[in-house]
């Protein structure tokens, strides 16, 4: 157990907001040359923040340039399930010896999420034909796959209140700042609880604060909730996949079976209404949001031994901004989908 005097003053050793500010300043001061991009940032307050942020901005720039070349603005979609895996892995690699159990668990869960989502995106044709040449020359990023239909709707200027997006110059700015830059920063933010976990572990390690055990029952509860959300998202995506397959390949005909009638009604209406979709309008969206809300609580768990549980800095640390912005994005995306 940590003595009360140490528990109450341990937060002096680690302030997540101050660490974020100092890491961003370090990032800005060390991005002036190409060589600096690959600097391991050993002198940074939190190297995981700096290295992952550099990778984030590099991917945003690549996506923007490739969208201009190909005319397809769905480049970020192809990295949506890949980029967070890199960020979480970077965090795990910077955890101090003896303090890596939580960050390794977080990286593993993100990898499971990423693999599953990448598979679902690939089978829908998101990356285009998965040939060896496509992978060797990154054709899947530059020209493979189809553009998300929602971008073409926005670009047409037909959405009420967003008609100004039909102008090419404005669309290019929107493409850069929102589609490429903002969405990549959002992917970085949803993984940011792992940065807080790394910072807390480094603070404990460098200040010789004794912690009885790194993983707690709270961590296992979070793991269970996140795993459950991944399973629910998998079920929902499979139901949606089967529905879309039937919609494309089956001709409507009367069936006597009640279950088949539900499927046929869904086909006629244009959206899935059976399985999890009969309970929640968009169960895959709901599960995705639950995944990252659950993930956030790993940061809370990592801070519990550094301050009182009632401390606002612990319960509402800066990494919660990621899942909140993700919820807002899904609300807007869901409205546009309807």
mmCIF file of C-alpha atoms in Angstrom:
data_model
loop_
_atom_site.group_PDB
_atom_site.id
_atom_site.type_symbol
_atom_site.label_atom_id
_atom_site.label_comp_id
_atom_site.label_asym_id
_atom_site.label_seq_id
_atom_site.Cartn_x
_atom_site.Cartn_y
_atom_site.Cartn_z
ATOM 1 C CA UNK A 1 0.000 0.000 0.000
ATOM 2 C CA UNK A 2 1.094 3.587 -0.618
ATOM 3 C CA UNK A 3 1.373 5.665 2.574
ATOM 4 C CA UNK A 4 -1.293 8.350 2.836
ATOM 5 C CA UNK A 5 1.294 11.124 2.780
ATOM 6 C CA UNK A 6 2.748 9.763 -0.457
ATOM 7 C CA UNK A 7 -0.710 9.154 -2.002
ATOM 8 C CA UNK A 8 -1.746 12.748 -1.358
ATOM 9 C CA UNK A 9 1.465 14.243 -2.718
ATOM 10 C CA UNK A 10 2.215 11.758 -5.500
ATOM 11 C CA UNK A 11 0.351 13.892 -8.033
ATOM 12 C CA UNK A 12 3.213 16.381 -7.657
ATOM 13 C CA UNK A 13 5.321 13.812 -9.493
ATOM 14 C CA UNK A 14 2.944 13.591 -12.430
ATOM 15 C CA UNK A 15 0.555 16.128 -13.935
ATOM 16 C CA UNK A 16 -0.986 14.766 -17.179
ATOM 17 C CA UNK A 17 -1.940 18.212 -18.505
ATOM 18 C CA UNK A 18 1.496 19.709 -17.812
ATOM 19 C CA UNK A 19 3.102 16.674 -19.445
ATOM 20 C CA UNK A 20 0.909 17.079 -22.536
ATOM 21 C CA UNK A 21 1.778 20.777 -22.807
ATOM 22 C CA UNK A 22 5.520 20.156 -22.411
ATOM 23 C CA UNK A 23 5.422 17.260 -24.898
ATOM 24 C CA UNK A 24 3.652 19.381 -27.521
ATOM 25 C CA UNK A 25 6.211 22.164 -27.011
ATOM 26 C CA UNK A 26 8.995 19.603 -27.419
ATOM 27 C CA UNK A 27 7.289 18.318 -30.551
ATOM 28 C CA UNK A 28 7.111 21.807 -32.079
ATOM 29 C CA UNK A 29 10.737 22.539 -31.255
ATOM 30 C CA UNK A 30 11.993 19.301 -32.814
ATOM 31 C CA UNK A 31 10.085 19.048 -36.073
ATOM 32 C CA UNK A 32 12.238 21.363 -38.145
ATOM 33 C CA UNK A 33 14.047 18.692 -40.146
ATOM 34 C CA UNK A 34 13.244 15.333 -41.704
ATOM 35 C CA UNK A 35 15.807 13.686 -39.442
ATOM 36 C CA UNK A 36 13.958 14.892 -36.352
ATOM 37 C CA UNK A 37 10.830 13.006 -37.405
ATOM 38 C CA UNK A 38 12.579 9.735 -36.577
ATOM 39 C CA UNK A 39 14.279 10.987 -33.415
ATOM 40 C CA UNK A 40 13.414 8.604 -30.530
ATOM 41 C CA UNK A 41 12.774 11.700 -28.370
ATOM 42 C CA UNK A 42 14.591 10.408 -25.326
ATOM 43 C CA UNK A 43 14.555 13.894 -23.793
ATOM 44 C CA UNK A 44 10.825 14.473 -24.250
ATOM 45 C CA UNK A 45 8.541 14.594 -21.172
ATOM 46 C CA UNK A 46 6.551 11.747 -22.755
ATOM 47 C CA UNK A 47 8.227 10.311 -25.880
ATOM 48 C CA UNK A 48 5.106 8.299 -26.772
ATOM 49 C CA UNK A 49 3.148 11.532 -27.274
ATOM 50 C CA UNK A 50 5.817 13.135 -29.440
ATOM 51 C CA UNK A 51 6.608 10.126 -31.656
ATOM 52 C CA UNK A 52 2.967 9.188 -32.209
ATOM 53 C CA UNK A 53 1.996 12.804 -32.929
ATOM 54 C CA UNK A 54 4.695 13.013 -35.593
ATOM 55 C CA UNK A 55 3.417 9.803 -37.176
ATOM 56 C CA UNK A 56 -0.135 11.137 -36.989
ATOM 57 C CA UNK A 57 0.683 14.332 -38.889
ATOM 58 C CA UNK A 58 2.719 12.421 -41.462
ATOM 59 C CA UNK A 59 -0.218 10.109 -42.190
ATOM 60 C CA UNK A 60 -2.595 13.067 -42.383
ATOM 61 C CA UNK A 61 -0.362 14.702 -44.993
ATOM 62 C CA UNK A 62 -0.073 11.470 -47.007
ATOM 63 C CA UNK A 63 -3.856 11.030 -46.983
ATOM 64 C CA UNK A 64 -4.430 14.610 -48.117
ATOM 65 C CA UNK A 65 -1.928 14.392 -50.981
ATOM 66 C CA UNK A 66 -3.266 11.013 -52.132
ATOM 67 C CA UNK A 67 -6.838 12.352 -52.075
ATOM 68 C CA UNK A 68 -5.805 15.219 -54.355
ATOM 69 C CA UNK A 69 -4.089 12.821 -56.764
ATOM 70 C CA UNK A 70 -6.852 10.216 -56.898
ATOM 71 C CA UNK A 71 -9.877 12.436 -56.327
ATOM 72 C CA UNK A 72 -11.032 10.028 -53.580
ATOM 73 C CA UNK A 73 -11.362 11.495 -50.106
ATOM 74 C CA UNK A 74 -11.757 8.178 -48.282
ATOM 75 C CA UNK A 75 -8.041 7.762 -47.622
ATOM 76 C CA UNK A 76 -8.414 8.245 -43.867
ATOM 77 C CA UNK A 77 -11.000 5.444 -43.805
ATOM 78 C CA UNK A 78 -8.303 3.022 -44.973
ATOM 79 C CA UNK A 79 -6.090 3.922 -42.015
ATOM 80 C CA UNK A 80 -8.887 4.223 -39.451
ATOM 81 C CA UNK A 81 -8.284 0.738 -38.064
ATOM 82 C CA UNK A 82 -4.517 0.812 -38.572
ATOM 83 C CA UNK A 83 -3.257 4.107 -37.127
ATOM 84 C CA UNK A 84 -4.507 3.498 -33.553
ATOM 85 C CA UNK A 85 -2.661 0.171 -33.487
ATOM 86 C CA UNK A 86 0.596 2.010 -34.224
ATOM 87 C CA UNK A 87 -0.076 4.640 -31.550
ATOM 88 C CA UNK A 88 -0.906 2.078 -28.870
ATOM 89 C CA UNK A 89 2.156 0.007 -29.806
ATOM 90 C CA UNK A 90 4.371 3.092 -29.555
ATOM 91 C CA UNK A 91 2.996 3.753 -26.078
ATOM 92 C CA UNK A 92 3.700 0.191 -24.971
ATOM 93 C CA UNK A 93 7.264 0.425 -26.298
ATOM 94 C CA UNK A 94 7.991 3.483 -24.117
ATOM 95 C CA UNK A 95 6.629 2.027 -20.886
ATOM 96 C CA UNK A 96 9.362 1.567 -18.241
ATOM 97 C CA UNK A 97 10.561 -1.881 -17.269
ATOM 98 C CA UNK A 98 8.212 -3.354 -14.715
ATOM 99 C CA UNK A 99 5.463 -0.911 -15.640
ATOM 100 C CA UNK A 100 4.378 -2.236 -18.999
ATOM 101 C CA UNK A 101 1.565 -4.649 -18.099
ATOM 102 C CA UNK A 102 -1.239 -2.110 -18.488
ATOM 103 C CA UNK A 103 0.114 -0.482 -21.662
ATOM 104 C CA UNK A 104 0.790 -3.907 -23.195
ATOM 105 C CA UNK A 105 -2.770 -4.977 -22.416
ATOM 106 C CA UNK A 106 -4.074 -1.749 -23.966
ATOM 107 C CA UNK A 107 -1.964 -2.268 -27.090
ATOM 108 C CA UNK A 108 -3.190 -5.855 -27.397
ATOM 109 C CA UNK A 109 -6.854 -4.843 -27.175
ATOM 110 C CA UNK A 110 -6.370 -2.103 -29.755
ATOM 111 C CA UNK A 111 -4.618 -4.603 -32.041
ATOM 112 C CA UNK A 112 -7.572 -7.008 -31.753
ATOM 113 C CA UNK A 113 -9.963 -4.156 -32.508
ATOM 114 C CA UNK A 114 -7.825 -3.035 -35.464
ATOM 115 C CA UNK A 115 -7.472 -6.475 -37.003
ATOM 116 C CA UNK A 116 -11.199 -7.133 -36.796
ATOM 117 C CA UNK A 117 -12.176 -3.750 -38.212
ATOM 118 C CA UNK A 118 -9.570 -3.989 -41.008
ATOM 119 C CA UNK A 119 -10.946 -7.389 -42.006
ATOM 120 C CA UNK A 120 -14.488 -6.020 -42.111
ATOM 121 C CA UNK A 121 -13.391 -3.004 -44.155
ATOM 122 C CA UNK A 122 -11.400 -5.196 -46.555
ATOM 123 C CA UNK A 123 -14.220 -7.659 -47.267
ATOM 124 C CA UNK A 124 -16.466 -4.718 -48.151
ATOM 125 C CA UNK A 125 -13.911 -3.706 -50.798
ATOM 126 C CA UNK A 126 -12.573 -0.736 -48.844
ATOM 127 C CA UNK A 127 -8.964 -1.436 -49.846
ATOM 128 C CA UNK A 128 -9.784 -2.590 -53.351
ATOM 129 C CA UNK A 129 -8.514 -5.951 -54.678
ATOM 130 C CA UNK A 130 -6.028 -7.324 -52.134
ATOM 131 C CA UNK A 131 -3.272 -8.332 -54.540
ATOM 132 C CA UNK A 132 0.416 -8.588 -53.695
ATOM 133 C CA UNK A 133 1.220 -5.729 -56.064
ATOM 134 C CA UNK A 134 -1.319 -3.509 -54.289
ATOM 135 C CA UNK A 135 0.390 -4.112 -50.965
ATOM 136 C CA UNK A 136 3.919 -3.702 -52.346
ATOM 137 C CA UNK A 137 3.208 -0.375 -54.026
ATOM 138 C CA UNK A 138 0.546 0.856 -51.557
ATOM 139 C CA UNK A 139 -2.047 0.962 -54.329
ATOM 140 C CA UNK A 140 -4.653 0.161 -51.687
ATOM 141 C CA UNK A 141 -4.019 3.625 -50.224
ATOM 142 C CA UNK A 142 -3.605 5.609 -53.404
ATOM 143 C CA UNK A 143 -6.285 4.267 -55.703
ATOM 144 C CA UNK A 144 -7.820 1.075 -54.281
ATOM 145 C CA UNK A 145 -11.322 0.823 -52.928
ATOM 146 C CA UNK A 146 -14.387 2.955 -53.314
ATOM 147 C CA UNK A 147 -15.018 6.391 -51.900
ATOM 148 C CA UNK A 148 -17.505 6.607 -49.034
ATOM 149 C CA UNK A 149 -20.784 7.775 -50.574
ATOM 150 C CA UNK A 150 -21.246 10.337 -47.795
ATOM 151 C CA UNK A 151 -18.290 12.396 -49.044
ATOM 152 C CA UNK A 152 -19.794 12.675 -52.526
ATOM 153 C CA UNK A 153 -23.084 13.810 -50.957
ATOM 154 C CA UNK A 154 -21.304 16.515 -48.985
ATOM 155 C CA UNK A 155 -19.254 17.532 -52.023
ATOM 156 C CA UNK A 156 -22.407 17.927 -54.112
ATOM 157 C CA UNK A 157 -23.644 20.716 -51.839
ATOM 158 C CA UNK A 158 -27.046 19.038 -51.392
ATOM 159 C CA UNK A 159 -26.845 18.803 -47.588
ATOM 160 C CA UNK A 160 -28.838 21.631 -45.956
ATOM 161 C CA UNK A 161 -26.516 24.174 -44.376
ATOM 162 C CA UNK A 162 -23.441 22.760 -46.100
ATOM 163 C CA UNK A 163 -24.092 23.863 -49.683
ATOM 164 C CA UNK A 164 -20.857 25.878 -49.631
ATOM 165 C CA UNK A 165 -18.887 22.617 -49.840
ATOM 166 C CA UNK A 166 -19.719 22.385 -53.549
ATOM 167 C CA UNK A 167 -17.049 24.989 -54.316
ATOM 168 C CA UNK A 168 -13.755 23.277 -55.114
ATOM 169 C CA UNK A 169 -11.490 25.647 -53.154
ATOM 170 C CA UNK A 170 -13.636 25.308 -50.036
ATOM 171 C CA UNK A 171 -13.826 21.538 -50.471
ATOM 172 C CA UNK A 172 -10.022 21.301 -50.624
ATOM 173 C CA UNK A 173 -9.769 23.261 -47.367
ATOM 174 C CA UNK A 174 -12.447 21.043 -45.808
ATOM 175 C CA UNK A 175 -10.586 17.988 -47.073
ATOM 176 C CA UNK A 176 -7.334 19.138 -45.479
ATOM 177 C CA UNK A 177 -8.539 20.476 -42.134
ATOM 178 C CA UNK A 178 -11.429 18.119 -41.360
ATOM 179 C CA UNK A 179 -11.194 14.936 -43.423
ATOM 180 C CA UNK A 180 -7.403 14.520 -43.310
ATOM 181 C CA UNK A 181 -6.075 16.487 -40.326
ATOM 182 C CA UNK A 182 -8.939 16.479 -37.823
ATOM 183 C CA UNK A 183 -9.863 12.825 -38.292
ATOM 184 C CA UNK A 184 -6.241 11.715 -37.869
ATOM 185 C CA UNK A 185 -5.932 13.838 -34.738
ATOM 186 C CA UNK A 186 -9.150 12.225 -33.518
ATOM 187 C CA UNK A 187 -7.639 8.765 -34.034
ATOM 188 C CA UNK A 188 -4.622 9.949 -32.064
ATOM 189 C CA UNK A 189 -6.839 11.285 -29.287
ATOM 190 C CA UNK A 190 -8.923 8.128 -28.838
ATOM 191 C CA UNK A 191 -5.691 6.241 -28.115
ATOM 192 C CA UNK A 192 -4.382 8.990 -25.808
ATOM 193 C CA UNK A 193 -5.371 7.097 -22.623
ATOM 194 C CA UNK A 194 -2.368 4.907 -23.377
ATOM 195 C CA UNK A 195 -0.163 8.035 -23.337
ATOM 196 C CA UNK A 196 -1.479 8.903 -19.877
ATOM 197 C CA UNK A 197 -0.871 5.324 -18.733
ATOM 198 C CA UNK A 198 2.723 5.528 -19.997
ATOM 199 C CA UNK A 199 3.250 8.881 -18.289
ATOM 200 C CA UNK A 200 1.908 7.545 -14.999
ATOM 201 C CA UNK A 201 4.116 4.444 -15.221
ATOM 202 C CA UNK A 202 7.184 6.565 -15.990
ATOM 203 C CA UNK A 203 6.391 8.859 -13.043
ATOM 204 C CA UNK A 204 6.081 5.899 -10.689
ATOM 205 C CA UNK A 205 9.289 4.368 -12.020
ATOM 206 C CA UNK A 206 11.399 7.556 -11.929
ATOM 207 C CA UNK A 207 10.254 8.610 -8.443
ATOM 208 C CA UNK A 208 10.443 5.159 -6.851
ATOM 209 C CA UNK A 209 6.800 5.230 -5.755
ATOM 210 C CA UNK A 210 5.890 1.765 -4.573
ATOM 211 C CA UNK A 211 2.790 0.273 -6.160
ATOM 212 C CA UNK A 212 1.607 -3.104 -4.890
ATOM 213 C CA UNK A 213 0.343 -4.287 -8.286
ATOM 214 C CA UNK A 214 -0.013 -2.569 -11.628
ATOM 215 C CA UNK A 215 -3.119 -4.337 -12.935
ATOM 216 C CA UNK A 216 -6.169 -4.200 -10.701
ATOM 217 C CA UNK A 217 -9.669 -5.611 -10.753
ATOM 218 C CA UNK A 218 -10.691 -2.313 -12.346
ATOM 219 C CA UNK A 219 -8.383 -3.039 -15.298
ATOM 220 C CA UNK A 220 -9.902 -6.499 -15.735
ATOM 221 C CA UNK A 221 -13.410 -5.029 -15.604
ATOM 222 C CA UNK A 222 -12.436 -2.540 -18.319
ATOM 223 C CA UNK A 223 -10.941 -5.358 -20.377
ATOM 224 C CA UNK A 224 -14.156 -7.359 -20.070
ATOM 225 C CA UNK A 225 -16.306 -4.388 -21.112
ATOM 226 C CA UNK A 226 -14.088 -3.522 -24.082
ATOM 227 C CA UNK A 227 -13.934 -7.159 -25.201
ATOM 228 C CA UNK A 228 -17.717 -7.418 -24.950
ATOM 229 C CA UNK A 229 -18.083 -4.287 -27.079
ATOM 230 C CA UNK A 230 -15.712 -5.731 -29.714
ATOM 231 C CA UNK A 231 -17.758 -8.952 -29.797
ATOM 232 C CA UNK A 232 -21.024 -7.019 -30.166
ATOM 233 C CA UNK A 233 -19.518 -4.922 -32.957
ATOM 234 C CA UNK A 234 -18.362 -8.097 -34.697
ATOM 235 C CA UNK A 235 -21.863 -9.602 -34.500
ATOM 236 C CA UNK A 236 -23.451 -6.377 -35.762
ATOM 237 C CA UNK A 237 -20.994 -6.048 -38.649
ATOM 238 C CA UNK A 238 -21.596 -9.666 -39.660
ATOM 239 C CA UNK A 239 -25.350 -9.129 -39.624
ATOM 240 C CA UNK A 240 -24.906 -5.982 -41.692
ATOM 241 C CA UNK A 241 -22.605 -7.863 -44.085
ATOM 242 C CA UNK A 242 -25.128 -10.653 -44.598
ATOM 243 C CA UNK A 243 -27.877 -8.084 -45.099
ATOM 244 C CA UNK A 244 -25.900 -6.184 -47.735
ATOM 245 C CA UNK A 245 -25.022 -9.460 -49.471
ATOM 246 C CA UNK A 246 -28.691 -10.466 -49.623
ATOM 247 C CA UNK A 247 -29.618 -7.018 -50.807
ATOM 248 C CA UNK A 248 -27.228 -7.332 -53.723
ATOM 249 C CA UNK A 249 -27.813 -10.931 -54.730
ATOM 250 C CA UNK A 250 -31.332 -11.954 -53.765
ATOM 251 C CA UNK A 251 -34.475 -11.037 -55.608
ATOM 252 C CA UNK A 252 -37.435 -10.093 -53.457
ATOM 253 C CA UNK A 253 -40.007 -12.859 -53.173
ATOM 254 C CA UNK A 254 -42.690 -13.819 -50.695
ATOM 255 C CA UNK A 255 -41.591 -16.259 -48.038
ATOM 256 C CA UNK A 256 -43.630 -18.070 -45.422
ATOM 257 C CA UNK A 257 -40.881 -18.154 -42.834
ATOM 258 C CA UNK A 258 -41.285 -15.279 -40.349
ATOM 259 C CA UNK A 259 -37.537 -14.685 -40.083
ATOM 260 C CA UNK A 260 -37.190 -14.493 -43.850
ATOM 261 C CA UNK A 261 -40.064 -12.021 -43.964
ATOM 262 C CA UNK A 262 -38.127 -9.737 -41.609
ATOM 263 C CA UNK A 263 -35.118 -9.976 -43.881
ATOM 264 C CA UNK A 264 -37.226 -9.240 -46.952
ATOM 265 C CA UNK A 265 -38.824 -6.248 -45.250
ATOM 266 C CA UNK A 266 -35.348 -4.966 -44.415
ATOM 267 C CA UNK A 267 -34.317 -5.377 -48.043
ATOM 268 C CA UNK A 268 -37.329 -3.405 -49.190
ATOM 269 C CA UNK A 269 -36.756 -0.620 -46.667
ATOM 270 C CA UNK A 270 -33.040 -0.451 -47.434
ATOM 271 C CA UNK A 271 -31.628 -0.999 -43.940
ATOM 272 C CA UNK A 272 -31.130 -3.970 -41.628
ATOM 273 C CA UNK A 273 -33.898 -4.492 -39.062
ATOM 274 C CA UNK A 274 -33.207 -7.933 -37.585
ATOM 275 C CA UNK A 275 -30.729 -9.310 -35.042
ATOM 276 C CA UNK A 276 -29.038 -6.598 -32.998
ATOM 277 C CA UNK A 277 -30.472 -4.046 -35.436
ATOM 278 C CA UNK A 278 -33.955 -4.846 -34.135
ATOM 279 C CA UNK A 279 -32.831 -3.675 -30.683
ATOM 280 C CA UNK A 280 -30.553 -0.730 -31.516
ATOM 281 C CA UNK A 281 -30.742 1.314 -34.701
ATOM 282 C CA UNK A 282 -26.977 1.174 -35.293
ATOM 283 C CA UNK A 283 -25.479 -1.434 -32.928
ATOM 284 C CA UNK A 284 -22.099 -1.340 -34.671
ATOM 285 C CA UNK A 285 -21.877 2.423 -34.092
ATOM 286 C CA UNK A 286 -22.936 2.000 -30.460
ATOM 287 C CA UNK A 287 -20.373 -0.759 -29.879
ATOM 288 C CA UNK A 288 -17.588 1.286 -31.476
ATOM 289 C CA UNK A 289 -18.277 4.184 -29.138
ATOM 290 C CA UNK A 290 -18.442 1.834 -26.135
ATOM 291 C CA UNK A 291 -15.041 0.407 -27.077
ATOM 292 C CA UNK A 292 -13.311 3.761 -26.788
ATOM 293 C CA UNK A 293 -15.271 4.913 -23.770
ATOM 294 C CA UNK A 294 -14.102 1.721 -22.049
ATOM 295 C CA UNK A 295 -10.548 2.297 -23.252
ATOM 296 C CA UNK A 296 -10.519 5.732 -21.625
ATOM 297 C CA UNK A 297 -10.960 4.215 -18.174
ATOM 298 C CA UNK A 298 -7.543 2.579 -18.459
ATOM 299 C CA UNK A 299 -6.120 6.086 -18.026
ATOM 300 C CA UNK A 300 -8.255 6.559 -14.924
ATOM 301 C CA UNK A 301 -6.991 3.249 -13.560
ATOM 302 C CA UNK A 302 -3.373 4.247 -14.201
ATOM 303 C CA UNK A 303 -3.823 7.439 -12.164
ATOM 304 C CA UNK A 304 -5.645 5.979 -9.183
ATOM 305 C CA UNK A 305 -2.441 5.246 -7.307
ATOM 306 C CA UNK A 306 -1.153 8.780 -7.910
ATOM 307 C CA UNK A 307 -4.018 10.705 -6.353
ATOM 308 C CA UNK A 308 -7.321 10.402 -4.525
ATOM 309 C CA UNK A 309 -10.068 8.834 -6.643
ATOM 310 C CA UNK A 310 -12.231 11.926 -6.155
ATOM 311 C CA UNK A 311 -9.628 14.176 -7.767
ATOM 312 C CA UNK A 312 -10.988 15.761 -10.951
ATOM 313 C CA UNK A 313 -7.610 15.294 -12.623
ATOM 314 C CA UNK A 314 -7.994 11.531 -12.304
ATOM 315 C CA UNK A 315 -11.630 11.024 -13.245
ATOM 316 C CA UNK A 316 -11.689 13.662 -15.988
ATOM 317 C CA UNK A 317 -8.168 13.684 -17.416
ATOM 318 C CA UNK A 318 -7.416 15.188 -20.832
ATOM 319 C CA UNK A 319 -7.458 11.862 -22.704
ATOM 320 C CA UNK A 320 -11.248 11.745 -22.321
ATOM 321 C CA UNK A 321 -11.461 14.339 -25.085
ATOM 322 C CA UNK A 322 -10.908 11.555 -27.608
ATOM 323 C CA UNK A 323 -13.987 9.470 -26.924
ATOM 324 C CA UNK A 324 -16.154 12.591 -26.503
ATOM 325 C CA UNK A 325 -15.192 13.913 -29.941
ATOM 326 C CA UNK A 326 -15.707 10.429 -31.377
ATOM 327 C CA UNK A 327 -19.276 10.356 -30.015
ATOM 328 C CA UNK A 328 -19.954 13.740 -31.652
ATOM 329 C CA UNK A 329 -18.531 12.481 -34.952
ATOM 330 C CA UNK A 330 -20.762 9.403 -34.881
ATOM 331 C CA UNK A 331 -23.794 11.563 -34.180
ATOM 332 C CA UNK A 332 -23.099 13.641 -37.277
ATOM 333 C CA UNK A 333 -22.210 10.606 -39.376
ATOM 334 C CA UNK A 334 -25.356 8.784 -38.274
ATOM 335 C CA UNK A 335 -27.517 11.758 -39.200
ATOM 336 C CA UNK A 336 -25.898 11.952 -42.651
ATOM 337 C CA UNK A 337 -26.323 8.205 -43.165
ATOM 338 C CA UNK A 338 -30.049 8.478 -42.457
#
